[in-house]
């Protein structure tokens, strides 16, 4: 077990590229910050899995159904792994985390506070939301100071890469399809572009502890920009319009510049009062209650 006498010693350890392990006597503020971050990630994976599951029976054709079934299993698996990593930090037990989530006391990513209206919404999620998650997780994976999280992310990121490709393949089917299919995707893109921009979070404040302690290695703006530079040209190439009237290319750098972001909708989701927050939390509770018999049979608390 490593012990740091002062916060300066700990900061220096992090700056020098050190990795913190669960048995270390880490500063309580670091433990809390890392826990908060991983708990939110775990909650979001669980909600992502439930969102996928809804579409298993609705996906067109047996191959799509199989793919959605596999993706649902992946996301629930990611949630399991992350809840274990979070529980090892001994801030809350796994049961407490689940209780808080079902009671609406915990946070989960903004994109899971919205309703999916059509099959194309689910494709936007599989392509753009998984790609956004991949962008943020790759940045954490690079040099996250908390060892168990960095190691578990290696596996999660490889599966998220498959999810994104799966989303892209479905998107291409619609892009090459009928005008109705193309319009359906465009309408979904119009609904989801702002939530996807919000996904990266508001501009990172100076002194952000997650950056100081190398849990995150990039600011929210840098991650959002990386995503925009890659996906704006892709969407345009596939024949779709990015719904941002102020979007343009900087004449000297050639980089894409997005318009100002209105953060009101993100703030609502952060307080669990987004457009579909209550229904999503209720769905997760029903799902948890309906599977109680499995936990009882396996003697899992
Ligand atoms: Fe996932
Ligand atoms: Fe995923």
Coordinates of C-alpha atoms and ligand atoms in Angstrom, one line a residue:
X1 CA 0.0 0.0 0.0
X2 CA 1.4 3.4 -1.0
X3 CA 1.0 6.3 1.4
X4 CA 1.5 10.0 0.4
X5 CA 2.4 12.3 3.3
X6 CA 1.0 15.5 1.7
X7 CA -1.2 16.4 -1.3
X8 CA 1.9 17.9 -2.9
X9 CA 3.6 14.5 -2.8
X10 CA 0.5 12.9 -4.4
X11 CA 0.3 15.6 -7.1
X12 CA 3.9 15.0 -7.9
X13 CA 3.3 11.2 -8.1
X14 CA 0.6 11.9 -10.6
X15 CA 2.6 14.4 -12.6
X16 CA 5.4 11.8 -12.8
X17 CA 3.1 9.3 -14.5
X18 CA 2.2 7.2 -11.4
X19 CA -0.7 4.8 -11.3
X20 CA -2.9 4.6 -8.2
X21 CA -4.3 1.2 -7.2
X22 CA -7.3 0.4 -5.0
X23 CA -5.2 -0.6 -1.9
X24 CA -3.3 2.7 -1.9
X25 CA -3.9 5.3 0.7
X26 CA -5.1 7.8 -1.8
X27 CA -6.4 11.3 -0.8
X28 CA -10.1 11.2 -0.1
X29 CA -10.8 14.0 -2.7
X30 CA -9.1 11.8 -5.4
X31 CA -11.1 8.8 -4.3
X32 CA -14.4 10.7 -4.4
X33 CA -13.6 12.3 -7.9
X34 CA -12.6 9.0 -9.4
X35 CA -15.6 7.2 -7.9
X36 CA -18.0 9.9 -9.1
X37 CA -16.7 9.6 -12.6
X38 CA -16.7 5.8 -12.8
X39 CA -20.2 5.5 -11.1
X40 CA -21.6 7.9 -13.8
X41 CA -20.0 5.8 -16.5
X42 CA -21.4 2.6 -15.1
X43 CA -24.9 4.1 -14.8
X44 CA -24.7 5.2 -18.4
X45 CA -23.6 1.8 -19.7
X46 CA -26.6 0.2 -17.8
X47 CA -29.0 2.8 -19.3
X48 CA -27.4 2.3 -22.7
X49 CA -28.0 -1.5 -22.4
X50 CA -31.6 -1.0 -21.5
X51 CA -32.0 1.4 -24.5
X52 CA -30.6 -1.2 -26.8
X53 CA -32.8 -3.9 -25.4
X54 CA -35.9 -2.0 -26.3
X55 CA -34.9 -2.2 -29.9
X56 CA -34.0 -5.9 -30.0
X57 CA -37.6 -7.0 -30.8
X58 CA -38.1 -3.9 -33.1
X59 CA -34.9 -4.2 -35.2
X60 CA -35.6 -5.1 -38.8
X61 CA -34.6 -8.7 -39.6
X62 CA -32.9 -11.5 -37.8
X63 CA -29.4 -10.2 -38.3
X64 CA -30.1 -6.8 -36.9
X65 CA -31.9 -8.4 -33.9
X66 CA -28.8 -10.6 -33.3
X67 CA -26.5 -7.6 -33.5
X68 CA -28.7 -5.6 -31.1
X69 CA -28.8 -8.5 -28.7
X70 CA -25.0 -8.8 -28.7
X71 CA -24.7 -5.0 -28.2
X72 CA -27.1 -5.1 -25.3
X73 CA -25.0 -7.8 -23.7
X74 CA -21.9 -5.8 -24.3
X75 CA -23.3 -2.7 -22.6
X76 CA -24.7 -4.5 -19.6
X77 CA -21.3 -6.3 -19.3
X78 CA -19.6 -2.9 -19.4
X79 CA -21.9 -1.7 -16.6
X80 CA -21.0 -4.8 -14.5
X81 CA -17.3 -4.3 -14.9
X82 CA -17.5 -0.6 -14.0
X83 CA -19.7 -1.2 -11.0
X84 CA -17.1 -3.6 -9.7
X85 CA -14.3 -1.1 -10.3
X86 CA -16.4 1.7 -8.6
X87 CA -17.3 -0.6 -5.6
X88 CA -13.6 -1.3 -5.0
X89 CA -13.2 2.4 -4.1
X90 CA -15.4 1.7 -1.1
X91 CA -17.3 5.0 -1.4
X92 CA -20.6 3.2 -2.0
X93 CA -21.5 -0.5 -2.3
X94 CA -22.7 -1.8 -5.6
X95 CA -26.2 -2.2 -4.1
X96 CA -26.2 1.4 -2.9
X97 CA -25.2 2.6 -6.4
X98 CA -28.0 0.6 -8.0
X99 CA -30.5 1.9 -5.3
X100 CA -29.4 5.5 -5.9
X101 CA -29.8 5.1 -9.7
X102 CA -33.3 3.6 -9.4
X103 CA -34.4 6.3 -7.0
X104 CA -33.2 9.0 -9.4
X105 CA -30.5 10.2 -7.1
X106 CA -27.6 9.5 -9.4
X107 CA -26.3 10.9 -12.7
X108 CA -26.1 9.3 -16.1
X109 CA -25.1 10.7 -19.4
X110 CA -27.4 13.2 -21.0
X111 CA -28.1 11.2 -24.2
X112 CA -30.0 8.6 -22.1
X113 CA -32.5 11.3 -20.9
X114 CA -34.1 11.4 -24.4
X115 CA -36.7 9.2 -26.1
X116 CA -35.9 7.3 -29.2
X117 CA -38.7 8.0 -31.7
X118 CA -37.7 5.9 -34.7
X119 CA -35.3 3.2 -35.8
X120 CA -33.1 6.0 -37.2
X121 CA -32.7 7.5 -33.7
X122 CA -31.2 4.2 -32.6
X123 CA -28.8 4.3 -35.6
X124 CA -27.7 7.8 -34.6
X125 CA -27.1 6.4 -31.1
X126 CA -25.2 3.4 -32.3
X127 CA -23.1 5.6 -34.6
X128 CA -22.7 9.1 -33.1
X129 CA -23.2 8.4 -29.4
X130 CA -20.9 5.3 -29.4
X131 CA -18.4 7.4 -31.4
X132 CA -18.6 10.2 -28.8
X133 CA -18.2 7.7 -26.0
X134 CA -15.3 6.2 -27.8
X135 CA -13.7 9.6 -28.2
X136 CA -13.9 10.4 -24.5
X137 CA -12.9 6.9 -23.4
X138 CA -9.9 6.7 -25.6
X139 CA -8.7 10.0 -24.0
X140 CA -9.1 8.5 -20.6
X141 CA -7.5 5.2 -21.6
X142 CA -4.4 7.0 -22.8
X143 CA -3.0 7.9 -19.4
X144 CA -5.7 7.6 -16.7
X145 CA -3.9 7.6 -13.3
X146 CA -6.4 5.1 -11.7
X147 CA -5.1 1.7 -12.7
X148 CA -8.2 -0.5 -12.5
X149 CA -10.3 2.0 -14.6
X150 CA -7.6 2.3 -17.3
X151 CA -7.3 -1.5 -17.6
X152 CA -11.0 -2.1 -17.8
X153 CA -11.4 0.6 -20.4
X154 CA -9.1 -1.3 -22.7
X155 CA -11.7 -4.0 -23.1
X156 CA -14.7 -1.6 -23.2
X157 CA -13.1 0.6 -25.9
X158 CA -12.4 -2.3 -28.2
X159 CA -16.1 -3.3 -28.0
X160 CA -17.3 0.3 -28.4
X161 CA -15.3 0.4 -31.6
X162 CA -17.4 -2.5 -32.9
X163 CA -20.6 -0.7 -31.9
X164 CA -19.6 2.4 -33.8
X165 CA -18.8 0.3 -37.0
X166 CA -22.1 -1.4 -36.6
X167 CA -23.8 2.0 -36.4
X168 CA -21.9 3.2 -39.4
X169 CA -23.0 0.1 -41.4
X170 CA -26.6 0.7 -40.5
X171 CA -26.3 4.4 -41.4
X172 CA -24.9 3.5 -44.8
X173 CA -27.9 1.3 -45.4
X174 CA -30.2 4.2 -44.9
X175 CA -27.9 6.6 -46.8
X176 CA -28.0 4.3 -49.8
X177 CA -31.7 3.6 -49.3
X178 CA -34.9 5.3 -50.4
X179 CA -35.6 9.0 -49.9
X180 CA -37.9 8.0 -47.0
X181 CA -35.0 6.2 -45.3
X182 CA -32.7 9.2 -45.9
X183 CA -35.2 11.6 -44.5
X184 CA -35.8 9.4 -41.5
X185 CA -32.0 9.5 -40.7
X186 CA -31.9 13.3 -41.3
X187 CA -34.8 13.8 -38.9
X188 CA -33.1 11.7 -36.3
X189 CA -29.8 13.7 -36.8
X190 CA -31.8 16.9 -36.3
X191 CA -33.1 15.6 -33.0
X192 CA -29.8 14.2 -31.7
X193 CA -27.0 16.6 -32.9
X194 CA -27.4 19.0 -29.9
X195 CA -27.5 16.2 -27.3
X196 CA -24.4 14.7 -28.9
X197 CA -22.6 18.1 -28.7
X198 CA -23.7 18.2 -25.0
X199 CA -22.4 14.7 -24.4
X200 CA -18.8 16.1 -24.0
X201 CA -20.0 18.5 -21.3
X202 CA -19.7 22.2 -20.8
X203 CA -16.3 23.9 -21.2
X204 CA -13.9 22.5 -18.7
X205 CA -13.2 25.0 -15.8
X206 CA -9.6 25.9 -14.8
X207 CA -8.4 23.7 -12.0
X208 CA -10.6 20.7 -13.0
X209 CA -9.6 18.0 -10.6
X210 CA -10.1 15.2 -13.1
X211 CA -7.6 16.8 -15.4
X212 CA -5.2 17.7 -12.5
X213 CA -5.2 14.1 -11.4
X214 CA -4.9 12.7 -14.9
X215 CA -8.3 10.9 -14.9
X216 CA -9.1 12.8 -18.0
X217 CA -6.4 13.9 -20.3
X218 CA -8.2 16.4 -22.5
X219 CA -10.7 19.2 -21.9
X220 CA -14.3 18.8 -22.9
X221 CA -13.8 21.4 -25.7
X222 CA -10.9 19.5 -27.1
X223 CA -12.8 16.2 -27.2
X224 CA -15.9 17.9 -28.7
X225 CA -13.6 19.5 -31.4
X226 CA -11.9 16.1 -32.2
X227 CA -15.4 14.6 -32.7
X228 CA -16.6 17.5 -34.9
X229 CA -13.5 17.5 -37.1
X230 CA -14.0 13.8 -37.8
X231 CA -17.8 13.4 -38.0
X232 CA -19.0 16.6 -39.7
X233 CA -17.2 15.7 -43.0
X234 CA -18.3 12.1 -42.7
X235 CA -22.0 13.0 -42.3
X236 CA -21.8 15.4 -45.2
X237 CA -20.1 12.9 -47.4
X238 CA -23.0 10.5 -46.7
X239 CA -25.4 13.2 -47.9
X240 CA -26.7 14.5 -44.6
X241 CA -26.9 18.1 -43.3
X242 CA -25.4 18.8 -39.8
X243 CA -28.2 20.8 -38.1
X244 CA -26.1 23.8 -37.0
X245 CA -26.7 27.0 -39.1
X246 CA -23.5 28.6 -37.8
X247 CA -21.3 25.6 -38.8
X248 CA -18.5 26.7 -41.1
X249 CA -14.9 26.1 -42.0
X250 CA -12.2 28.5 -40.6
X251 CA -10.7 30.0 -43.8
X252 CA -7.1 29.9 -42.5
X253 CA -7.0 26.6 -40.6
X254 CA -9.6 24.7 -42.6
X255 CA -11.0 23.4 -39.3
X256 CA -14.8 23.1 -38.7
X257 CA -16.2 25.6 -36.3
X258 CA -19.6 25.0 -34.7
X259 CA -22.1 27.6 -33.5
X260 CA -22.6 28.6 -29.9
X261 CA -24.1 25.8 -27.8
X262 CA -27.2 26.4 -25.6
X263 CA -26.6 24.5 -22.4
X264 CA -30.2 24.7 -21.0
X265 CA -31.2 21.2 -22.1
X266 CA -27.9 19.7 -20.7
X267 CA -28.6 21.3 -17.3
X268 CA -32.1 19.7 -17.2
X269 CA -30.6 16.3 -17.8
X270 CA -28.0 16.8 -15.1
X271 CA -30.9 17.3 -12.6
X272 CA -32.7 14.2 -14.0
X273 CA -35.5 16.4 -15.4
X274 CA -34.7 15.9 -19.1
X275 CA -37.5 15.0 -21.7
X276 CA -37.5 11.3 -20.9
X277 CA -35.6 11.1 -17.6
X278 CA -38.5 9.9 -15.4
X279 CA -39.6 7.2 -17.9
X280 CA -36.0 6.0 -18.3
X281 CA -35.5 5.7 -14.5
X282 CA -38.8 3.9 -14.2
X283 CA -37.9 1.5 -17.0
X284 CA -34.6 0.7 -15.2
X285 CA -36.4 0.1 -11.9
X286 CA -39.0 -2.2 -13.6
X287 CA -36.2 -4.1 -15.3
X288 CA -34.3 -4.4 -11.9
X289 CA -37.4 -5.6 -10.2
X290 CA -38.3 -8.1 -12.9
X291 CA -34.9 -9.7 -12.7
X292 CA -34.9 -10.0 -8.9
X293 CA -35.5 -13.7 -9.1
X294 CA -32.2 -14.2 -11.0
X295 CA -30.3 -12.5 -8.2
X296 CA -32.2 -14.5 -5.6
X297 CA -31.4 -17.8 -7.3
X298 CA -27.7 -16.8 -7.5
X299 CA -27.7 -15.4 -4.0
X300 CA -26.4 -12.0 -5.3
X301 CA -27.4 -9.1 -3.1
Ligands
LIG1 FE1 -20.6 0.4 -23.6
LIG2 FE1 -21.6 0.9 -26.9

